[in-house]
CSV table of C-alpha atoms in Angstrom, one decimal:
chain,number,residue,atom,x,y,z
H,1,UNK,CA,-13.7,25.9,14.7
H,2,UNK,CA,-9.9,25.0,13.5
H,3,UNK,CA,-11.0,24.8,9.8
H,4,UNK,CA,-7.9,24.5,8.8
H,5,UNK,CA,-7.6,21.1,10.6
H,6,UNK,CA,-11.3,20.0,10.7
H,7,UNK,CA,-10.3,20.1,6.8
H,8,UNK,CA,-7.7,17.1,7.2
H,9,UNK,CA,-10.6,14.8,9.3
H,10,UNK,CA,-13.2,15.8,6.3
H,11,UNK,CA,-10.6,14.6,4.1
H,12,UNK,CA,-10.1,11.2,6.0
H,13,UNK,CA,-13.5,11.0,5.8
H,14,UNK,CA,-14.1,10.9,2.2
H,15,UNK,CA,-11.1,8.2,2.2
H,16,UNK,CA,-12.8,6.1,4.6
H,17,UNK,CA,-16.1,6.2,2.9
H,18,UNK,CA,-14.4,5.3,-0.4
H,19,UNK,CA,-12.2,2.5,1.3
H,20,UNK,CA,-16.1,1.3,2.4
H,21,UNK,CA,-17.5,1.2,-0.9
H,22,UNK,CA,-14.4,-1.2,-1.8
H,23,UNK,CA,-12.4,1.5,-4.3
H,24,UNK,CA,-9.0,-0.1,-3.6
H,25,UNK,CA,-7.2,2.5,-6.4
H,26,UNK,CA,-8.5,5.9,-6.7
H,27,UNK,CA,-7.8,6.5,-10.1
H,28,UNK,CA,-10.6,3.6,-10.6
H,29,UNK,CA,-12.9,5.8,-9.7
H,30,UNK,CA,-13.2,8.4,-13.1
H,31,UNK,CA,-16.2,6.7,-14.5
H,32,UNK,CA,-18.3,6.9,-11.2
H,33,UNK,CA,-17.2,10.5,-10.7
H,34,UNK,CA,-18.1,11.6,-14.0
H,35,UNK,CA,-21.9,10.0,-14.0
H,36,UNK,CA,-22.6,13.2,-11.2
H,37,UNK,CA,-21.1,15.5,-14.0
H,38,UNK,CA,-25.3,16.5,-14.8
H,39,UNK,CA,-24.2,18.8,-17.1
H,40,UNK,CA,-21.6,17.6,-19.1
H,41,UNK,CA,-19.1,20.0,-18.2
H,42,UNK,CA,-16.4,17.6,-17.3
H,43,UNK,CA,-16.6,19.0,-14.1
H,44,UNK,CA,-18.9,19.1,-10.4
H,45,UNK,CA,-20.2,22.2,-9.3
H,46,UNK,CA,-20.8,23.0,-5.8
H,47,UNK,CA,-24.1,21.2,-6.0
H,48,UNK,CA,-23.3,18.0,-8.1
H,49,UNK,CA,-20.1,17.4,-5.7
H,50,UNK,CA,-22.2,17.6,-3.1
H,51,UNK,CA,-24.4,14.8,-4.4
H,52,UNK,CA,-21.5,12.7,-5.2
H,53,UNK,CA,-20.7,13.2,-1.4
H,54,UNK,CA,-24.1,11.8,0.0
H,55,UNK,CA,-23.7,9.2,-2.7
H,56,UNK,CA,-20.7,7.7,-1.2
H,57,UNK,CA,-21.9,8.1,2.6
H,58,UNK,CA,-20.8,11.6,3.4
H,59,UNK,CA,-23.6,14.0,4.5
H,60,UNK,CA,-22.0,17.4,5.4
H,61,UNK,CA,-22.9,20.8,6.8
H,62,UNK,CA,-22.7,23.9,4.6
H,63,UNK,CA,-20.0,25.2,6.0
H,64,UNK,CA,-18.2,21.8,5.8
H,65,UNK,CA,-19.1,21.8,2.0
H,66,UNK,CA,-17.6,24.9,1.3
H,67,UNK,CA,-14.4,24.2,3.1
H,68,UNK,CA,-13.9,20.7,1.5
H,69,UNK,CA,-15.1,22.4,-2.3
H,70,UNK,CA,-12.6,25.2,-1.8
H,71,UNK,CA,-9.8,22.8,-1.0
H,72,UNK,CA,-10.3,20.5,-3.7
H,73,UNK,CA,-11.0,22.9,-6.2
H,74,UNK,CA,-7.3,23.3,-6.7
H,75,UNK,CA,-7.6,26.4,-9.6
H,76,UNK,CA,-10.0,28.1,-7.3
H,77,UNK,CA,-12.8,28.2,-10.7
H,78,UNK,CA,-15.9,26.8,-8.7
H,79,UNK,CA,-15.4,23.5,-10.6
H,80,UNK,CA,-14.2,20.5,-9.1
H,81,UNK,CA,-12.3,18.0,-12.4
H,82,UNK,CA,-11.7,14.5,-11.6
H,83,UNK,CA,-7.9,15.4,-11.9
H,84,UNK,CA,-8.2,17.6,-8.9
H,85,UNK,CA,-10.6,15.6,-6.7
H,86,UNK,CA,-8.0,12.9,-7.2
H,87,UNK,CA,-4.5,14.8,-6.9
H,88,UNK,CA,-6.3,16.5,-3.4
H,89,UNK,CA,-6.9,12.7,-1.9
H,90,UNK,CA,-3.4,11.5,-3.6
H,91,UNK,CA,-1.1,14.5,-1.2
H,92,UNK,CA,-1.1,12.6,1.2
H,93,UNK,CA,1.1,9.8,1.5
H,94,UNK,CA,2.4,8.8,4.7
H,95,UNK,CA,6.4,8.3,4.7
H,96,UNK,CA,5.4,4.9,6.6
H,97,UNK,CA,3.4,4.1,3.7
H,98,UNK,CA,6.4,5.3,1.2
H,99,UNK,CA,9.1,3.5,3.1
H,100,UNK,CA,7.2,-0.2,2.7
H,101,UNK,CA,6.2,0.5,-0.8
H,102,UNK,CA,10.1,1.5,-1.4
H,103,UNK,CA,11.3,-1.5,0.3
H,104,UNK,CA,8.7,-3.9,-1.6
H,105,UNK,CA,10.4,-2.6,-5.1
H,106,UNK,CA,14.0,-2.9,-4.0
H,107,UNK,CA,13.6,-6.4,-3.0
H,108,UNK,CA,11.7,-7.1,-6.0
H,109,UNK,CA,14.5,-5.4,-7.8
H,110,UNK,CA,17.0,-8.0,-7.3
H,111,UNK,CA,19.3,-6.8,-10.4
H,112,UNK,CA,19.5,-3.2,-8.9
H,113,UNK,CA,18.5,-2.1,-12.4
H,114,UNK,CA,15.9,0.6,-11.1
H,115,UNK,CA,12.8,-0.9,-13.2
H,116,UNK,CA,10.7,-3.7,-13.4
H,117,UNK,CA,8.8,-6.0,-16.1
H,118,UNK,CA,4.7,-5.5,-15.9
H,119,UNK,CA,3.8,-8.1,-16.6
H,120,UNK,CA,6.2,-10.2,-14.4
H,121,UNK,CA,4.3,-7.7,-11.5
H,122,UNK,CA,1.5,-8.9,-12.3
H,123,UNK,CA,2.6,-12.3,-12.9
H,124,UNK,CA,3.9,-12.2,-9.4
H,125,UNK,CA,1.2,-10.4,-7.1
H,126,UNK,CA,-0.2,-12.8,-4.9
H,127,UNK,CA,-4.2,-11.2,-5.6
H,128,UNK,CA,-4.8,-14.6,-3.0
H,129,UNK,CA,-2.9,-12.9,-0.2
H,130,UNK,CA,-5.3,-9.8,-0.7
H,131,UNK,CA,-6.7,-8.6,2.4
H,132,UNK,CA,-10.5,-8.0,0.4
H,133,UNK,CA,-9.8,-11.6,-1.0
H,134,UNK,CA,-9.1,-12.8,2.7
H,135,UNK,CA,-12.1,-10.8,4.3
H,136,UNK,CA,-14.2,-12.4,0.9
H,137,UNK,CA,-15.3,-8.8,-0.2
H,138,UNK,CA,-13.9,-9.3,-3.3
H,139,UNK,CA,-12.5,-12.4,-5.6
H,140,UNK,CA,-9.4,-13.1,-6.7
H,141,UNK,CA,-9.3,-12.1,-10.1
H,142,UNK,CA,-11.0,-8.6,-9.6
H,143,UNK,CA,-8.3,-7.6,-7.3
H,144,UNK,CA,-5.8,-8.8,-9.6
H,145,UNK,CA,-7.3,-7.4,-12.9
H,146,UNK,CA,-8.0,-4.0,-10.7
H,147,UNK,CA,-3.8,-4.2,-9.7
H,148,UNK,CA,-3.1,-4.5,-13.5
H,149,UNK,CA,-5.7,-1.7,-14.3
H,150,UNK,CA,-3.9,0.8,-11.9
H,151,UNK,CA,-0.3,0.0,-12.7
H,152,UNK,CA,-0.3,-0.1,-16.1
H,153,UNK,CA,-1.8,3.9,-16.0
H,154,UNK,CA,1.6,4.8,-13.8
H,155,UNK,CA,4.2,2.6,-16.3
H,156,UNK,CA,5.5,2.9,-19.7
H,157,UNK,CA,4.4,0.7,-21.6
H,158,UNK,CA,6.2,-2.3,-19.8
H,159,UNK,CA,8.6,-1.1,-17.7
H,160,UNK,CA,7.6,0.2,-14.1
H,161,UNK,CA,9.9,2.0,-12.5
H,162,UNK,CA,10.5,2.6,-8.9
H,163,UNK,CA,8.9,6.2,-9.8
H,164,UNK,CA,5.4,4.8,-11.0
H,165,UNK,CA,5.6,1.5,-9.1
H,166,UNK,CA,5.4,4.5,-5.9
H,167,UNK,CA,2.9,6.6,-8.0
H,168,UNK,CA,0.9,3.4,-8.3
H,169,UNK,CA,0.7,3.2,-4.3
H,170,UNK,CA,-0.1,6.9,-4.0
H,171,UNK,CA,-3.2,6.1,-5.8
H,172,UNK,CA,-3.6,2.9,-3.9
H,173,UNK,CA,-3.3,5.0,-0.1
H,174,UNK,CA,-5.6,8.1,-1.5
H,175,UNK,CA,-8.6,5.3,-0.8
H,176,UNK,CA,-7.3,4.5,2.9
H,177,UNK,CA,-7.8,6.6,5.6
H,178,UNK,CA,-5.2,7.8,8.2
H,179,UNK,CA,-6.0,4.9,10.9
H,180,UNK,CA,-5.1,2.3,8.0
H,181,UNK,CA,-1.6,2.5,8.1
H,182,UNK,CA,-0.6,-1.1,9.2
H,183,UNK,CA,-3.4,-2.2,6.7
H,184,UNK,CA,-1.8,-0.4,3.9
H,185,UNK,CA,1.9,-2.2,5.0
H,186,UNK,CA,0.2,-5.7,5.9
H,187,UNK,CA,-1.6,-5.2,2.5
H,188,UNK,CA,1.6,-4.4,0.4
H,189,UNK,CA,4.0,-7.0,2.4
H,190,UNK,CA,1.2,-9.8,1.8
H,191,UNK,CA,0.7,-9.4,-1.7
H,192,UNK,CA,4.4,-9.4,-2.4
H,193,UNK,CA,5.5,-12.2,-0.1
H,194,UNK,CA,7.3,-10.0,1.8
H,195,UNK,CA,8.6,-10.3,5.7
H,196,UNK,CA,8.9,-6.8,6.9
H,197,UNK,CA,12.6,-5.5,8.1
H,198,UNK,CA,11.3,-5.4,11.7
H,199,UNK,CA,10.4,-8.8,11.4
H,200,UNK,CA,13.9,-9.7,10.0
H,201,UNK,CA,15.6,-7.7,12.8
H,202,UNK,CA,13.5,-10.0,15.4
H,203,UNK,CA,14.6,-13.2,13.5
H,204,UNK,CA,18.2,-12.2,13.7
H,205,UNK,CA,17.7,-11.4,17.2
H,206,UNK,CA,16.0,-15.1,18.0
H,207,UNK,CA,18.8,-16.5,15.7
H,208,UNK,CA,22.1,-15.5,17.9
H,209,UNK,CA,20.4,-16.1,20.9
H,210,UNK,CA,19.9,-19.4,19.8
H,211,UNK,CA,23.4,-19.1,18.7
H,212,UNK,CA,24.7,-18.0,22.1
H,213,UNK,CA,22.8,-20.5,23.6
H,214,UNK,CA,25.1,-23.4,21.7
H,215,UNK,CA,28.2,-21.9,22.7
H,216,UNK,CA,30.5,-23.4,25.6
H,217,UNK,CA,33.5,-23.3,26.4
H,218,UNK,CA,36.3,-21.4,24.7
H,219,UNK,CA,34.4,-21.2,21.9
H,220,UNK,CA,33.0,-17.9,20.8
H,221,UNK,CA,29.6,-17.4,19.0
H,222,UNK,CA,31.7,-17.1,15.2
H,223,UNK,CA,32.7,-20.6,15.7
H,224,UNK,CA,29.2,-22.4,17.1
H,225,UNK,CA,27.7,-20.4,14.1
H,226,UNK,CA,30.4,-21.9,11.5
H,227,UNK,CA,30.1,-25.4,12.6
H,228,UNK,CA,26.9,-25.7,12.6
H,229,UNK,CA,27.0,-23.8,8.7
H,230,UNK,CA,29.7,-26.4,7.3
H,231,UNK,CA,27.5,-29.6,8.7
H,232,UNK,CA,24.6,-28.2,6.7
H,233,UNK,CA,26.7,-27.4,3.8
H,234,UNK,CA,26.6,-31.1,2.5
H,235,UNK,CA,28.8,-30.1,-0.8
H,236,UNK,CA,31.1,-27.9,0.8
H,237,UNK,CA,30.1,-25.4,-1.9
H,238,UNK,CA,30.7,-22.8,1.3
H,239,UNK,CA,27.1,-21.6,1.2
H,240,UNK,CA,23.9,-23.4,2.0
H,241,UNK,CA,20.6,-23.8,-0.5
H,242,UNK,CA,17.5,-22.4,0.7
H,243,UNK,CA,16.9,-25.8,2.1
H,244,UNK,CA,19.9,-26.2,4.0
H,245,UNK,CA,19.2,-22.8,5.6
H,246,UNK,CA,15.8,-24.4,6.3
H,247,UNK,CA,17.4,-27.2,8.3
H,248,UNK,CA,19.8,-24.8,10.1
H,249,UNK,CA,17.1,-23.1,11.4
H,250,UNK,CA,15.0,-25.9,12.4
H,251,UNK,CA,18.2,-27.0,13.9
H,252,UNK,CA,18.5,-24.2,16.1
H,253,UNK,CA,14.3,-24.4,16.9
């Protein structure tokens, strides 16, 4: 037996199990961790880990345990803290998983200034467009007073920057397993009313074709695409209004 790798599916396992018992953020979990701490320590031994394990649907053999102990006890003292349990499910994050979360914040970043209000995040997230709200697993307001929960431990005081708005996420992917990837994007694009850049790059696509499609003649694609932009541009400002833009596309189907 690969231990080595077998370590990385036990791993995904505990992710999947706590994605199952609806933990969305992992640092939500302290207070559930700690009720197995029997002795007080502040820490799990081998055995009380172990029953935190079968609590949350993960029966393993003994050799299993000791690997999975062993890897999450990061300081090697037979003690697992919640810090380590935690930072050993948060290493993790998959640069698919980065690169959407990075996107999300630069386009909520309109200014360019590198952080952003708290409480206009929270203000904004669309809780509604939640996959857990969709899927009724969880209401609204819990998945938006668990977002606010989780964020504010990753920002100072009100500012968020794209640092801790990423450090956030990290917490928010330690709950989802490898085979959640597209969940994890769907999740973050949803909630932020975001179109993903593939998306946009398929739009564009549809859009010239549509373009080329109009154009006859000498004309060239430049010159179908500027007509069309200075009939919708009813003020002759030289750019179009959200709406405008609307009816230019419906224009072009």
């Amino acid at each position: 037996m690969d231990w080595k790798f077998h370590y990385g599916e036990l791993v995904n396992k505990v992710k999947y199990q706590l994605h199952a018992k609806g933990l969305d953020v992992i640092t939500a979990i302290y207070d559930y961790y700690q009720s197995f701490d029997i002795d007080g320590s502040g820490q799990l031994d081998k055995v009380e880990f172990e029953n935190f394990l079968r609590k949350v649907g993960m029966f393993l053999t003994t050799q299993e345990l000791t690997v999975v102990f062993k890897h999450f006890d990061l300081n090697q003292d037979k003690q697992i803290h919640y810090k380590e349990f935690v930072e050993a499910l948060r290493a993790d994050f998959p640069d698919k998983r980065v690169a959407v979360v990075r996107y999300a914040f630069q386009s909520l970043d309109r200014s360019g200034a590198g952080a952003l209000s708290l409480a206009d995040l929270v203000a904004n997230f669309r809780a509604a467009a939640h996959p857990r709200v969709k899927l009724r697993e969880k209401q609204e307001d819990r998945v938006l007073a668990e977002f606010e929960a989780g964020l504010s431990l990753r920002a100072d005081g009100d500012v968020v920057s794209e640092a801790a708005f990423l450090e956030f996420y990290a917490d928010v992917s330690a709950c989802l397993p490898a085979e959640k990837d597209e969940y994890f994007v769907d999740m973050v694009l949803d909630t932020w009313g975001l179109v993903s850049t593939q998306r946009v790059s398929e739009l564009e696509d549809i859009l010239y074709e549509k373009v080329r499609q109009r154009t006859h003649g000498a004309d060239d694609e430049g010159k179908t695409a500027a007509r069309v932009f200075r009939h919708f541009d009813k003020d002759e400002s030289g750019s179009v209004s959200f709406e405008e833009f609307n009816q230019v596309l419906e224009a072009y189907g």
